[in-house]
Coordinates of C-alpha atoms in Angstrom, one line a residue:
M236 CA 104.9 158.2 147.5
G237 CA 106.3 158.1 151.2
E238 CA 102.9 157.3 152.0
I239 CA 102.5 154.3 149.6
Y240 CA 105.9 152.9 151.0
T241 CA 104.5 152.8 155.0
K242 CA 101.4 150.9 153.5
M243 CA 103.2 148.5 152.0
Q244 CA 106.1 146.6 153.7
K245 CA 105.9 143.5 153.0
L246 CA 106.5 141.5 149.9
S247 CA 106.7 137.7 149.5
V248 CA 108.9 136.5 146.8
F249 CA 108.0 133.0 146.2
I250 CA 109.7 130.6 143.8
Y251 CA 110.5 126.8 143.9
S252 CA 114.0 126.8 145.6
M253 CA 116.8 129.1 144.7
A254 CA 119.2 126.5 143.1
G255 CA 121.8 127.6 140.3
G256 CA 118.9 128.2 137.5
G257 CA 118.2 131.5 135.6
A258 CA 115.4 132.9 137.4
E259 CA 116.7 131.9 140.4
R260 CA 119.7 134.2 139.7
V261 CA 117.9 137.0 138.4
V262 CA 115.9 136.9 142.2
S263 CA 118.8 136.8 143.6
N264 CA 120.2 140.2 141.8
L265 CA 116.2 141.9 142.7
L266 CA 116.7 140.6 145.9
R267 CA 119.2 143.1 146.9
E268 CA 117.7 145.6 146.0
L269 CA 114.3 144.7 147.2
V270 CA 115.7 144.6 150.6
Q271 CA 116.3 148.4 150.6
K272 CA 112.0 149.6 150.6
Y273 CA 110.7 145.5 151.7
E274 CA 110.8 143.3 154.7
V275 CA 111.1 140.6 152.1
H276 CA 109.7 136.8 152.9
L277 CA 111.7 134.5 150.0
V278 CA 109.1 131.6 150.0
L279 CA 110.8 128.1 149.0
M280 CA 109.4 124.3 148.5
N281 CA 112.6 123.0 147.8
E282 CA 115.8 123.2 150.1
R283 CA 118.6 124.1 147.5
I284 CA 119.5 127.9 147.9
F285 CA 122.9 127.9 145.9
Y286 CA 123.3 131.8 145.7
E287 CA 123.4 134.2 148.3
L288 CA 121.0 136.0 149.6
P289 CA 120.9 139.3 151.8
S290 CA 120.7 139.0 155.3
E291 CA 117.8 140.6 155.6
V292 CA 115.5 138.4 153.1
K293 CA 113.6 135.9 155.6
V294 CA 113.5 132.3 154.1
H295 CA 110.4 130.3 154.6
F296 CA 109.6 126.6 153.3
L297 CA 106.3 125.8 152.0
E298 CA 107.1 122.2 151.9
R299 CA 110.6 120.5 151.1
S300 CA 110.2 118.8 147.9
A301 CA 112.3 116.2 146.0
P302 CA 113.1 117.5 142.6
F303 CA 111.6 114.6 141.4
E304 CA 108.6 113.7 142.6
N305 CA 105.7 112.0 141.1
G306 CA 103.8 113.7 138.5
L307 CA 100.5 112.9 140.0
W308 CA 101.0 113.4 143.2
K309 CA 102.4 116.7 142.6
L310 CA 99.6 117.8 141.1
I311 CA 97.1 116.4 144.2
K312 CA 99.3 118.5 146.5
L313 CA 98.6 122.0 144.8
P314 CA 95.7 122.7 146.4
F315 CA 96.6 121.9 149.0
L316 CA 100.0 124.0 148.8
G317 CA 98.1 127.3 147.6
L318 CA 95.8 126.7 151.0
K319 CA 99.1 126.7 153.2
Y320 CA 100.5 129.2 151.1
K321 CA 97.7 131.5 152.1
A322 CA 97.7 130.3 155.6
L323 CA 101.7 131.3 155.7
C324 CA 101.1 135.0 154.3
D325 CA 98.0 135.7 156.8
R326 CA 100.4 134.7 159.4
L327 CA 103.0 136.9 158.1
G328 CA 101.1 140.0 157.6
I329 CA 102.4 140.1 153.4
D330 CA 100.9 143.0 151.4
V331 CA 101.8 141.7 148.0
H332 CA 103.1 138.6 146.5
F333 CA 105.5 138.4 143.5
V334 CA 105.5 135.2 142.3
W335 CA 108.3 133.0 139.9
M336 CA 108.2 129.7 137.7
N337 CA 105.1 127.7 137.0
R338 CA 104.9 125.2 140.5
P339 CA 104.6 128.6 142.4
C340 CA 102.5 130.0 140.3
Y341 CA 99.6 128.0 140.2
A342 CA 99.9 127.3 144.1
A343 CA 100.0 131.2 144.6
G344 CA 96.3 130.3 141.9
F345 CA 95.1 128.5 144.2
A346 CA 95.9 130.7 147.2
R347 CA 93.6 133.1 145.0
I348 CA 90.3 130.8 144.9
F349 CA 90.4 130.2 148.0
G350 CA 89.7 133.6 149.1
D351 CA 93.6 136.0 149.2
R352 CA 92.8 139.0 147.6
R353 CA 96.7 141.0 148.4
P354 CA 97.9 142.3 144.9
L355 CA 99.3 139.0 142.9
I356 CA 101.9 139.4 140.9
I357 CA 103.9 136.4 139.0
N358 CA 106.9 136.5 136.3
E359 CA 107.2 134.1 133.7
C360 CA 110.3 133.2 132.6
S361 CA 109.6 130.3 129.5
T362 CA 107.6 130.1 126.1
P363 CA 104.8 127.6 127.6
S364 CA 103.9 126.8 124.2
V365 CA 107.5 125.8 123.2
L366 CA 108.2 124.4 127.4
Y367 CA 104.6 122.3 126.6
A368 CA 105.2 121.3 123.0
A369 CA 105.5 117.8 123.9
P370 CA 102.0 115.6 123.3
T371 CA 102.7 114.0 127.1
M372 CA 100.2 114.1 129.9
K373 CA 102.2 116.3 131.8
S374 CA 102.0 119.1 128.5
K375 CA 98.1 119.0 128.6
I376 CA 98.2 119.4 132.2
S377 CA 100.7 122.1 132.8
K378 CA 98.7 124.4 129.7
F379 CA 95.5 123.4 131.4
L380 CA 96.8 125.1 135.1
L381 CA 98.4 128.1 133.0
R382 CA 95.0 128.8 131.4
W383 CA 93.1 128.1 134.3
L384 CA 95.1 130.1 137.1
Y385 CA 97.4 132.7 135.4
P386 CA 94.6 134.9 134.4
K387 CA 93.9 134.7 138.2
A388 CA 97.0 136.9 139.0
D389 CA 96.5 140.7 139.1
F390 CA 99.4 141.4 136.8
I391 CA 101.5 139.4 134.3
Y392 CA 105.7 140.0 134.0
P393 CA 107.0 137.9 130.8
N394 CA 110.8 138.2 130.3
S395 CA 110.4 138.9 126.9
M396 CA 108.1 139.9 124.5
G397 CA 108.2 136.6 122.6
N398 CA 106.5 135.3 126.0
L399 CA 104.0 138.0 126.1
V400 CA 102.6 137.3 122.6
D401 CA 102.8 133.8 123.3
L402 CA 101.2 134.1 126.4
R403 CA 98.3 136.2 124.3
D404 CA 98.0 134.1 121.5
N405 CA 98.1 130.5 122.9
F406 CA 96.9 130.8 126.7
G407 CA 94.2 133.9 126.1
I408 CA 96.1 135.8 128.7
N409 CA 94.9 139.7 128.6
P410 CA 97.7 141.7 127.0
A411 CA 96.5 144.6 129.0
K412 CA 97.4 143.0 132.2
M413 CA 101.4 142.3 131.1
R414 CA 104.5 144.0 130.7
V415 CA 107.6 142.6 130.1
L416 CA 110.1 142.6 133.0
Y417 CA 113.6 142.0 131.2
N418 CA 116.0 139.9 133.3
A419 CA 118.3 141.7 135.5
I420 CA 122.1 141.7 136.0
D421 CA 124.4 142.9 138.5
L422 CA 126.9 144.5 136.4
D423 CA 129.0 145.8 139.4
E424 CA 129.3 142.2 140.7
I425 CA 130.3 141.0 136.6
A426 CA 133.0 143.2 136.2
E427 CA 134.5 142.0 139.5
R428 CA 134.0 138.4 138.9
A429 CA 135.3 139.0 135.1
S430 CA 138.1 140.3 136.2
E431 CA 139.6 136.5 137.6
P432 CA 142.3 134.4 136.4
I433 CA 141.6 131.9 134.3
K434 CA 144.0 128.3 133.9
F435 CA 143.2 128.1 130.5
E436 CA 145.9 129.4 128.3
R437 CA 145.1 128.9 124.6
P438 CA 142.2 132.0 122.7
F439 CA 138.9 129.7 122.6
F440 CA 135.3 129.9 121.7
L441 CA 133.1 129.5 124.6
S442 CA 129.5 128.4 125.3
V443 CA 128.2 127.9 128.5
G444 CA 124.3 126.1 129.3
R445 CA 123.6 122.7 130.8
L446 CA 124.2 120.3 128.8
D447 CA 121.2 118.7 127.3
A448 CA 119.5 118.5 123.5
G449 CA 117.6 121.8 124.2
K450 CA 121.1 123.8 124.1
N451 CA 122.7 122.3 120.6
H452 CA 126.3 121.6 121.8
E453 CA 126.5 118.6 119.6
L454 CA 125.9 120.9 116.4
L455 CA 128.0 123.5 118.0
I456 CA 131.2 120.9 118.1
R457 CA 130.0 119.7 114.3
A458 CA 130.3 123.3 113.3
Y459 CA 133.4 124.3 115.1
A460 CA 134.9 120.9 113.2
K461 CA 134.8 122.2 110.3
L462 CA 136.6 125.5 110.2
E463 CA 139.2 126.2 108.3
N464 CA 142.5 127.6 109.8
C465 CA 141.4 127.9 113.8
D466 CA 143.6 128.3 115.7
K467 CA 141.1 129.1 119.1
D468 CA 139.6 125.7 121.1
L469 CA 136.4 125.4 121.9
L470 CA 135.3 125.3 126.2
I471 CA 131.5 124.3 126.7
L472 CA 130.9 124.9 130.5
G473 CA 128.2 122.9 131.6
E474 CA 126.9 119.7 133.7
G475 CA 124.6 117.6 132.2
L476 CA 123.0 114.0 131.1
L477 CA 124.5 114.4 127.8
K478 CA 128.1 114.8 128.7
E479 CA 128.9 111.1 127.7
R480 CA 127.3 111.6 124.0
L481 CA 128.6 114.8 123.3
Q482 CA 132.1 113.1 124.9
G483 CA 131.5 110.8 122.1
V484 CA 131.0 113.0 119.3
I485 CA 134.4 115.1 120.2
D486 CA 135.9 111.5 120.0
E487 CA 134.4 110.8 116.6
L488 CA 135.9 114.1 115.0
N489 CA 139.1 113.8 116.7
L490 CA 138.7 117.2 118.4
N491 CA 140.5 115.5 121.9
G492 CA 142.9 118.8 122.8
R493 CA 140.3 120.7 121.1
V494 CA 137.2 120.9 122.5
H495 CA 136.4 120.7 126.0
L496 CA 134.1 120.2 128.3
P497 CA 135.1 121.2 131.9
G498 CA 131.7 121.3 133.5
F499 CA 130.2 123.8 135.9
D500 CA 131.7 126.9 136.9
A501 CA 130.4 129.3 139.3
N502 CA 132.2 132.0 137.6
P503 CA 131.3 132.1 133.6
Y504 CA 132.1 135.5 133.7
K505 CA 136.0 135.1 134.1
Y506 CA 135.6 133.0 131.1
M507 CA 133.2 135.2 129.2
S508 CA 135.7 138.2 129.4
K509 CA 138.6 136.3 127.6
C510 CA 136.8 134.6 125.1
H511 CA 137.4 134.9 121.5
A512 CA 133.4 134.4 120.8
F513 CA 130.8 133.8 122.8
V514 CA 128.6 131.0 120.6
F515 CA 124.8 129.4 121.6
A516 CA 122.8 127.1 119.2
S517 CA 120.2 126.8 121.7
L518 CA 116.7 125.4 120.3
F519 CA 114.7 127.8 122.4
E520 CA 115.0 129.8 125.9
G521 CA 112.8 132.2 127.5
F522 CA 115.5 135.3 127.8
S523 CA 119.1 133.9 127.6
N524 CA 120.9 135.1 131.3
A525 CA 124.0 133.7 129.0
L526 CA 123.5 135.5 126.1
I527 CA 123.1 139.4 128.3
E528 CA 125.9 138.4 131.4
A529 CA 128.3 137.2 127.8
L530 CA 127.2 140.5 126.7
A531 CA 128.2 142.3 129.7
C532 CA 131.4 140.8 129.7
G533 CA 132.0 142.8 126.1
A534 CA 132.4 139.4 124.2
L535 CA 131.1 139.0 120.6
V536 CA 127.6 137.1 120.7
I537 CA 126.8 134.4 117.9
S538 CA 123.5 133.2 118.5
S539 CA 120.6 130.3 116.9
D540 CA 117.4 132.7 116.6
H541 CA 115.7 130.8 119.0
K542 CA 112.1 131.6 120.4
S543 CA 111.9 134.6 122.1
G544 CA 114.2 136.3 123.3
A545 CA 117.7 136.0 121.1
R546 CA 116.0 138.3 118.5
E547 CA 114.6 140.6 120.8
L548 CA 118.4 141.1 122.5
L549 CA 120.8 140.9 120.0
G550 CA 118.4 143.2 117.0
E551 CA 118.9 142.7 113.4
D552 CA 122.2 141.8 114.5
E553 CA 122.9 145.0 116.1
W554 CA 124.4 144.0 119.1
G555 CA 125.1 139.7 118.1
V556 CA 125.1 137.8 115.2
L557 CA 122.0 135.7 114.9
V558 CA 122.0 132.4 113.0
P559 CA 118.4 129.7 111.7
V560 CA 117.9 127.6 114.7
G561 CA 119.7 124.2 113.7
D562 CA 121.3 125.6 110.8
E563 CA 125.2 124.0 111.5
E564 CA 126.4 125.7 108.2
A565 CA 125.3 129.1 109.5
M566 CA 126.8 129.3 112.4
R567 CA 130.0 127.2 110.7
K568 CA 130.4 130.7 108.7
A569 CA 129.5 132.6 111.5
M570 CA 132.2 131.5 113.6
Q571 CA 134.6 131.7 110.3
K572 CA 133.8 135.5 110.0
S573 CA 134.6 136.0 113.8
L574 CA 138.4 134.0 112.8
D575 CA 138.6 135.6 109.2
D576 CA 137.8 139.4 110.3
P577 CA 139.4 140.4 113.6
N578 CA 138.1 144.2 113.2
W579 CA 134.1 142.8 112.9
V580 CA 134.8 141.2 116.2
K581 CA 136.2 144.9 117.5
I582 CA 132.8 146.4 116.3
Y583 CA 130.6 143.4 118.5
Q584 CA 132.4 143.6 121.4
K585 CA 132.3 147.7 121.9
N586 CA 128.1 147.2 121.2
A587 CA 128.1 144.2 123.4
I588 CA 128.9 146.7 126.4
I589 CA 126.8 149.2 125.3
R590 CA 123.5 146.6 125.0
A591 CA 124.5 145.6 128.3
Q592 CA 123.5 148.5 130.1
F593 CA 120.2 148.2 129.6
F594 CA 119.5 145.0 131.9
G595 CA 121.6 146.6 135.0
V596 CA 119.6 145.4 138.2
K597 CA 119.6 149.1 139.2
K598 CA 117.7 150.5 136.2
I599 CA 115.1 147.1 136.7
A600 CA 114.7 147.0 140.0
A601 CA 113.6 150.3 140.0
E602 CA 111.0 149.1 136.9
L603 CA 109.6 146.8 139.2
I604 CA 109.5 148.6 142.5
S605 CA 107.5 151.8 141.0
D606 CA 105.2 148.8 139.3
L607 CA 104.9 147.4 143.3
E608 CA 103.9 150.7 144.3
E609 CA 101.3 151.0 141.7
F610 CA 99.7 147.6 141.9
Y611 CA 99.8 147.3 145.9
V612 CA 97.9 150.8 145.6
K613 CA 95.4 149.8 142.6
F614 CA 94.7 146.3 143.5
K615 CA 94.7 145.5 147.3

């Protein structure tokens, strides 16, 4: 094994940006472990870096694109970005590619077409058939690029079994070249930050996520409005385009002073550790970081049974409570039971901590590093 380590020295971690998303958070967690084994080169396509990076990480910008570039221009640029990425990795002497998110994966696929033969490992943290379900030209092009370029990778890590099945059944990816790599969370950091005080004094239900249609916060607010003998408020942390609409729903239901939209907080853990229950009504997710983090904070989790990771994470109501997607009454009943049965809540709070241990960054990173060593020998 020592001989292999001396051969594989330089790892490219290629992702669009390090802005405040779930994939970016997982990458930031993994980087702290990967720098202990490799010379890590972080390749970005956008300047946003919201997470603290280990000092050992060397950062390179393949481009400095705007987040909302013209779609046609983005498509035209892809082959040239593939050439540019190959040239960068040639200059740096990269041994293995580890690529995250669709656009970097497409660019790396073009680099392979243009002759790059380094082991190419990609991560898929969404459910593509759901993400590209709309009958738009953008979705059609994205599905075409995925079917064409993803098979050029040597190995693919979906972050849930549901995503693996989606790639297999809907995009023709060979299951022999895939394995689930779960999202990695830093349990020690979460525990430390969870202990910070909050200014909110009343007991509360909590949800965390962008204020957009996919998170389905309106259903959550309407379910909350129908609770009986409820002495808990509802906090929804996040920013997004629907903030004004959601505030309108709060006004309509006379819930001002009980339902709160305080915006984004860089430390949601201090709320997760103190909430009565973590409630999540999302229509779809890849494998939700928020759910894992809520479990790590010892919260009862009530979640929609969305594709693709909720059931895989929570089991058959073993580690948390599942309700059908879009079912307001089922969500209300689960929230009501949490109010009516404190012992039921305590059982899930204990189970939550146990389940979270499966996703600790040291465990996940050890699996990843073992695989990367094997891939370097097998695919180089």
